[in-house]
mmCIF file of C-alpha atoms and ligand atoms in Angstrom:
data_model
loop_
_atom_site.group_PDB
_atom_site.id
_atom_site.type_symbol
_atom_site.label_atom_id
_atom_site.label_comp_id
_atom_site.label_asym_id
_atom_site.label_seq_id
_atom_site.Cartn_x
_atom_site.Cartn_y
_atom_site.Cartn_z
ATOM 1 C CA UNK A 1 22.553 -10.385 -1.790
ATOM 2 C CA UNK A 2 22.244 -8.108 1.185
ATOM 3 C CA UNK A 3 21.282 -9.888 4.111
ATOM 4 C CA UNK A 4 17.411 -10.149 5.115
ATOM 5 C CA UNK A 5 16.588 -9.314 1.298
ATOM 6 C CA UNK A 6 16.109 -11.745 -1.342
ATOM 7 C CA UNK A 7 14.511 -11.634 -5.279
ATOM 8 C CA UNK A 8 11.105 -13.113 -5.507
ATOM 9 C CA UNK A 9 10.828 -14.275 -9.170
ATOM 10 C CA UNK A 10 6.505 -14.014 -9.315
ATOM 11 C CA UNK A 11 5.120 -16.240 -11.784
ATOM 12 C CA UNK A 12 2.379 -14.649 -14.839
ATOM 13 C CA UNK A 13 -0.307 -16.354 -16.424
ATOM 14 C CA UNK A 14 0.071 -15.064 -19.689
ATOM 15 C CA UNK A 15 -1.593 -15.131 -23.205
ATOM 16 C CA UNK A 16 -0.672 -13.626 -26.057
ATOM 17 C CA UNK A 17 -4.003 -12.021 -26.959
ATOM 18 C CA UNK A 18 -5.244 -11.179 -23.519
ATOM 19 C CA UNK A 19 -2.197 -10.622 -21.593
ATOM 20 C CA UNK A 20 -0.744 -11.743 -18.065
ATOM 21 C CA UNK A 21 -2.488 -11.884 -14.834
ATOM 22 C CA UNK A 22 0.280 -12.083 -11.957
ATOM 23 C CA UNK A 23 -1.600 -13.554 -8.152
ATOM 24 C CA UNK A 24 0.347 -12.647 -4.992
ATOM 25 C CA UNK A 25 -0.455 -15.472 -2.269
ATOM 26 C CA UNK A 26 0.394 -14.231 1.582
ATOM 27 C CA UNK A 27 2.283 -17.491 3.650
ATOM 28 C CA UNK A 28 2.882 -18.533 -0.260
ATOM 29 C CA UNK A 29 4.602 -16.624 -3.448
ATOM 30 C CA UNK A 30 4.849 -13.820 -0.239
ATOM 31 C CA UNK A 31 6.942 -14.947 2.192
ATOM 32 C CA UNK A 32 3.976 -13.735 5.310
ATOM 33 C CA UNK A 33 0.452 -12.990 6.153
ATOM 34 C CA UNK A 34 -0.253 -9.733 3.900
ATOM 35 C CA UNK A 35 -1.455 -7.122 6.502
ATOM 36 C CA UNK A 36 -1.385 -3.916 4.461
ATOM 37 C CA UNK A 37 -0.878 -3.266 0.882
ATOM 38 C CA UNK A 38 0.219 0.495 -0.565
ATOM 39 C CA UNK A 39 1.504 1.867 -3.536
ATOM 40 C CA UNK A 40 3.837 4.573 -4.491
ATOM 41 C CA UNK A 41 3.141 6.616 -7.768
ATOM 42 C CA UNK A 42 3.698 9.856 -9.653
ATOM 43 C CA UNK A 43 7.462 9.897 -7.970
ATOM 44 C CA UNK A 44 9.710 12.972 -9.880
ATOM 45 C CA UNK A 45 12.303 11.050 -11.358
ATOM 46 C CA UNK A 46 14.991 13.273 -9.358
ATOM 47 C CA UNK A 47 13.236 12.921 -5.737
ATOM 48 C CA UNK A 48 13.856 9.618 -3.549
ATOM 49 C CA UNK A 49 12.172 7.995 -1.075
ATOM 50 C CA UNK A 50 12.484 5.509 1.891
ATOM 51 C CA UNK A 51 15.713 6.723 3.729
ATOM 52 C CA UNK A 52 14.807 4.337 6.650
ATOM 53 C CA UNK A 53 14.519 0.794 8.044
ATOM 54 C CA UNK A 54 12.407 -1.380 10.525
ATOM 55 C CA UNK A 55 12.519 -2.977 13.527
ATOM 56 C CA UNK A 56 10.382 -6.271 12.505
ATOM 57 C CA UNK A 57 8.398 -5.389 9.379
ATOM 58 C CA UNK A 58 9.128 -7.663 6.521
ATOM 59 C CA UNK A 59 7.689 -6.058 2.429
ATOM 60 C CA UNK A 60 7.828 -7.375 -0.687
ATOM 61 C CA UNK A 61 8.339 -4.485 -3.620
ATOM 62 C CA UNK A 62 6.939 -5.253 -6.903
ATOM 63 C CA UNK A 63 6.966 -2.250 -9.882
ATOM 64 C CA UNK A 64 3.946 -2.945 -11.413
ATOM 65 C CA UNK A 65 3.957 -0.624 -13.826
ATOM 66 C CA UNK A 66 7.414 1.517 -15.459
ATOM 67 C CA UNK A 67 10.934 1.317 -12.835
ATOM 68 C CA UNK A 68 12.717 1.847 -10.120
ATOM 69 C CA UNK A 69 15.766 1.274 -8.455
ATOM 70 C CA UNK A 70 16.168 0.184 -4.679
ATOM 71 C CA UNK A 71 19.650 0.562 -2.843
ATOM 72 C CA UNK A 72 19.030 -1.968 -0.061
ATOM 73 C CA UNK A 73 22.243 -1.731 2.438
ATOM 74 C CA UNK A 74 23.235 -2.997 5.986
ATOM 75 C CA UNK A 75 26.585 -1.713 7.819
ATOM 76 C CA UNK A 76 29.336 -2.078 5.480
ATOM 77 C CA UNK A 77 27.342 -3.784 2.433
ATOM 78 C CA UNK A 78 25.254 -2.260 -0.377
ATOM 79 C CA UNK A 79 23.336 -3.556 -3.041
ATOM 80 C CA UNK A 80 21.178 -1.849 -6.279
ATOM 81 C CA UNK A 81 18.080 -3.462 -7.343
ATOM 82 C CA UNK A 82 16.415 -2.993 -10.524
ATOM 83 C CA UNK A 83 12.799 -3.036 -10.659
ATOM 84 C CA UNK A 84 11.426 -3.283 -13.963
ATOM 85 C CA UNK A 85 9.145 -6.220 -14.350
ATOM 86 C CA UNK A 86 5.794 -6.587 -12.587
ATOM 87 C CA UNK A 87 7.362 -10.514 -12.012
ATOM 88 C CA UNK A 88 10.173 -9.576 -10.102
ATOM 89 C CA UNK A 89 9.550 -8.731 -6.393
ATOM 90 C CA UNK A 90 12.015 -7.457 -3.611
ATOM 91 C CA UNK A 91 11.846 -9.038 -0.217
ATOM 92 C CA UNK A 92 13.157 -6.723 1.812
ATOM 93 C CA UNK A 93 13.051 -8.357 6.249
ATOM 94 C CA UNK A 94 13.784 -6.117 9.501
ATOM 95 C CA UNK A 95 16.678 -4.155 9.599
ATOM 96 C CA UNK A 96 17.599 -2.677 6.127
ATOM 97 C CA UNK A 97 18.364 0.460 5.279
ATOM 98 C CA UNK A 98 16.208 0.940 1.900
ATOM 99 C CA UNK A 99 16.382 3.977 -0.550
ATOM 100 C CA UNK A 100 13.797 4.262 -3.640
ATOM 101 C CA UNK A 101 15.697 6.445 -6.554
ATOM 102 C CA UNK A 102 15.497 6.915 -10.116
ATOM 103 C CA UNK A 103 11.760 6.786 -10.680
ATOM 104 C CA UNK A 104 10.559 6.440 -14.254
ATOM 105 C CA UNK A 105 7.521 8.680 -15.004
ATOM 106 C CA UNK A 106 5.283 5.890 -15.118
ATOM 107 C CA UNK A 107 6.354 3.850 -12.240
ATOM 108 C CA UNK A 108 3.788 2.451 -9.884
ATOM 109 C CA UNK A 109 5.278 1.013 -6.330
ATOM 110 C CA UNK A 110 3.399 -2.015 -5.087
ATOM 111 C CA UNK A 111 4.658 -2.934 -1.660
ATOM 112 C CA UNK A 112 3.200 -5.853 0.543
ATOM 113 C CA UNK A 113 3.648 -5.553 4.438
ATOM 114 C CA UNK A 114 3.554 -8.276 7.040
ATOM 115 C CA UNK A 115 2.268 -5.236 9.520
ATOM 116 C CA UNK A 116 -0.368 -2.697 10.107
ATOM 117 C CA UNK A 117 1.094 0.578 9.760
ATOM 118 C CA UNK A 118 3.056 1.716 12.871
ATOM 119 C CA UNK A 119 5.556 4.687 12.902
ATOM 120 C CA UNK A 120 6.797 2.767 16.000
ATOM 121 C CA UNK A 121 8.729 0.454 13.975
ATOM 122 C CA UNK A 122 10.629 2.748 11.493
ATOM 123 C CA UNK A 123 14.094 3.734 12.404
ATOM 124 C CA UNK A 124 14.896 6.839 10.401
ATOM 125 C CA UNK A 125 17.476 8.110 11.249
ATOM 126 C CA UNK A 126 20.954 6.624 9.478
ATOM 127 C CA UNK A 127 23.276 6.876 12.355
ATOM 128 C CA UNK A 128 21.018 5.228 14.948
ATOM 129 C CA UNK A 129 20.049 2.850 11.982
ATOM 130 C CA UNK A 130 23.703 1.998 11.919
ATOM 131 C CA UNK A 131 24.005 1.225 15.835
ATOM 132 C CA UNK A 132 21.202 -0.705 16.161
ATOM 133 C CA UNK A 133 21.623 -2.806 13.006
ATOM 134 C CA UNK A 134 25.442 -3.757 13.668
ATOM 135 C CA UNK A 135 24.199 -5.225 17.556
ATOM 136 C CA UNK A 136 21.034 -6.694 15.116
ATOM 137 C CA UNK A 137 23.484 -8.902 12.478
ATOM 138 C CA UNK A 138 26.123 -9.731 15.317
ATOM 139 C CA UNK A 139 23.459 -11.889 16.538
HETATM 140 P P1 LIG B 201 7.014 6.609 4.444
HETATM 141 O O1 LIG B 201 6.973 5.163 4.806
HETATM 142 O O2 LIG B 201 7.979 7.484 5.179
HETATM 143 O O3 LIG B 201 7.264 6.751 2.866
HETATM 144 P P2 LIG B 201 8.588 6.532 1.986
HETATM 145 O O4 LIG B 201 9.504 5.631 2.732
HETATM 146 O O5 LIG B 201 8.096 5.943 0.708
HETATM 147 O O6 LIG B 201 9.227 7.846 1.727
HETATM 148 O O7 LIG B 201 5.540 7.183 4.561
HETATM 149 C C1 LIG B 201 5.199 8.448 4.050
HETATM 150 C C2 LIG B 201 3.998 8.980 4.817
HETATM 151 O O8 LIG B 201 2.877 8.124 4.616
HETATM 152 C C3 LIG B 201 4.240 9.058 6.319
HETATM 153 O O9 LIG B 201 3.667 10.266 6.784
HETATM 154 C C4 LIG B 201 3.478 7.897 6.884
HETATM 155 C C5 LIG B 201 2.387 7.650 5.867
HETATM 156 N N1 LIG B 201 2.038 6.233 5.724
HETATM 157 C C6 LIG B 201 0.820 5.771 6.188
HETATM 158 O O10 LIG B 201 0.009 6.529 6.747
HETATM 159 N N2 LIG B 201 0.512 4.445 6.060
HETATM 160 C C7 LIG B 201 1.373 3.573 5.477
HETATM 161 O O11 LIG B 201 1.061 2.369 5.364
HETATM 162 C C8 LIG B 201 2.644 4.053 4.999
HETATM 163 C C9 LIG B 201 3.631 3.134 4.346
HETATM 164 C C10 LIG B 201 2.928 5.393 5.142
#
């Protein structure tokens, strides 16, 4: 996979007459210390989102409801992820250019974030994204 992003297979408790219960566990099933939780919903299927990376934030995507597709990339590599079980998550670390595309009409976005929000840490723009990240996975 790209670098810094992995799949997180999430395990359900599930019964066959009262369905499946799915716990996320910060420093456990995720990967960090859960500072902020959000959720994206009611996406057109022909808009996207994302468009940007960060500096040190680390998220775990899960589609909890419907599907989406992620295009993770770094310079020179690209990946598509489909989302379409609340049991697979996304782990996505610091410097990766993410895209959200191809929403279905039902989809609800589930992200986990090791951070407080902090417009600080976003890099959004692709060509400075690009500089930054090649001197980043040189390293
Ligand atoms: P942004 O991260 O750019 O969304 P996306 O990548 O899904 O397109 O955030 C959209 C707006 O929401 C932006 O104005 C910042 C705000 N926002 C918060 O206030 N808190 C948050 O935790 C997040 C993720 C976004």
């Amino acid at each position: 996979m790209i670098s810094n992003t992995r799949i997180i297979d999430l395990t359900a408790c599930s019964d066959d007459k009262f369905g499946s219960l799915v716990a996320l566990e910060g420093d456990k099933s995720i990967p960090f210390q859960v500072r902020r939780v959000y959720y994206i919903y009611g996406v057109p299927g022909d808009e996207t989102r994302g468009h940007h990376s960060h500096n040190e934030l680390e998220q775990v995507l899960i589609c909890v409801s419907g599907s989406v597709t992620i295009v993770v990339s770094t310079p020179g590599a690209e990946e598509e992820v489909l989302l379409d079980s609340p049991t697979k998550g996304l782990y996505i670390g610091p410097m990766v250019w993410r895209v959200m595309k191809d929403f279905s009409h039902d989809a609800v976005l589930l992200v986990l974030a090791s951070e407080y929000f902090d417009e600080k840490d976003y890099i959004r723009g692709h060509d400075s994204y690009i500089v930054k990240a090649k001197k980043y996975f040189q390293k």
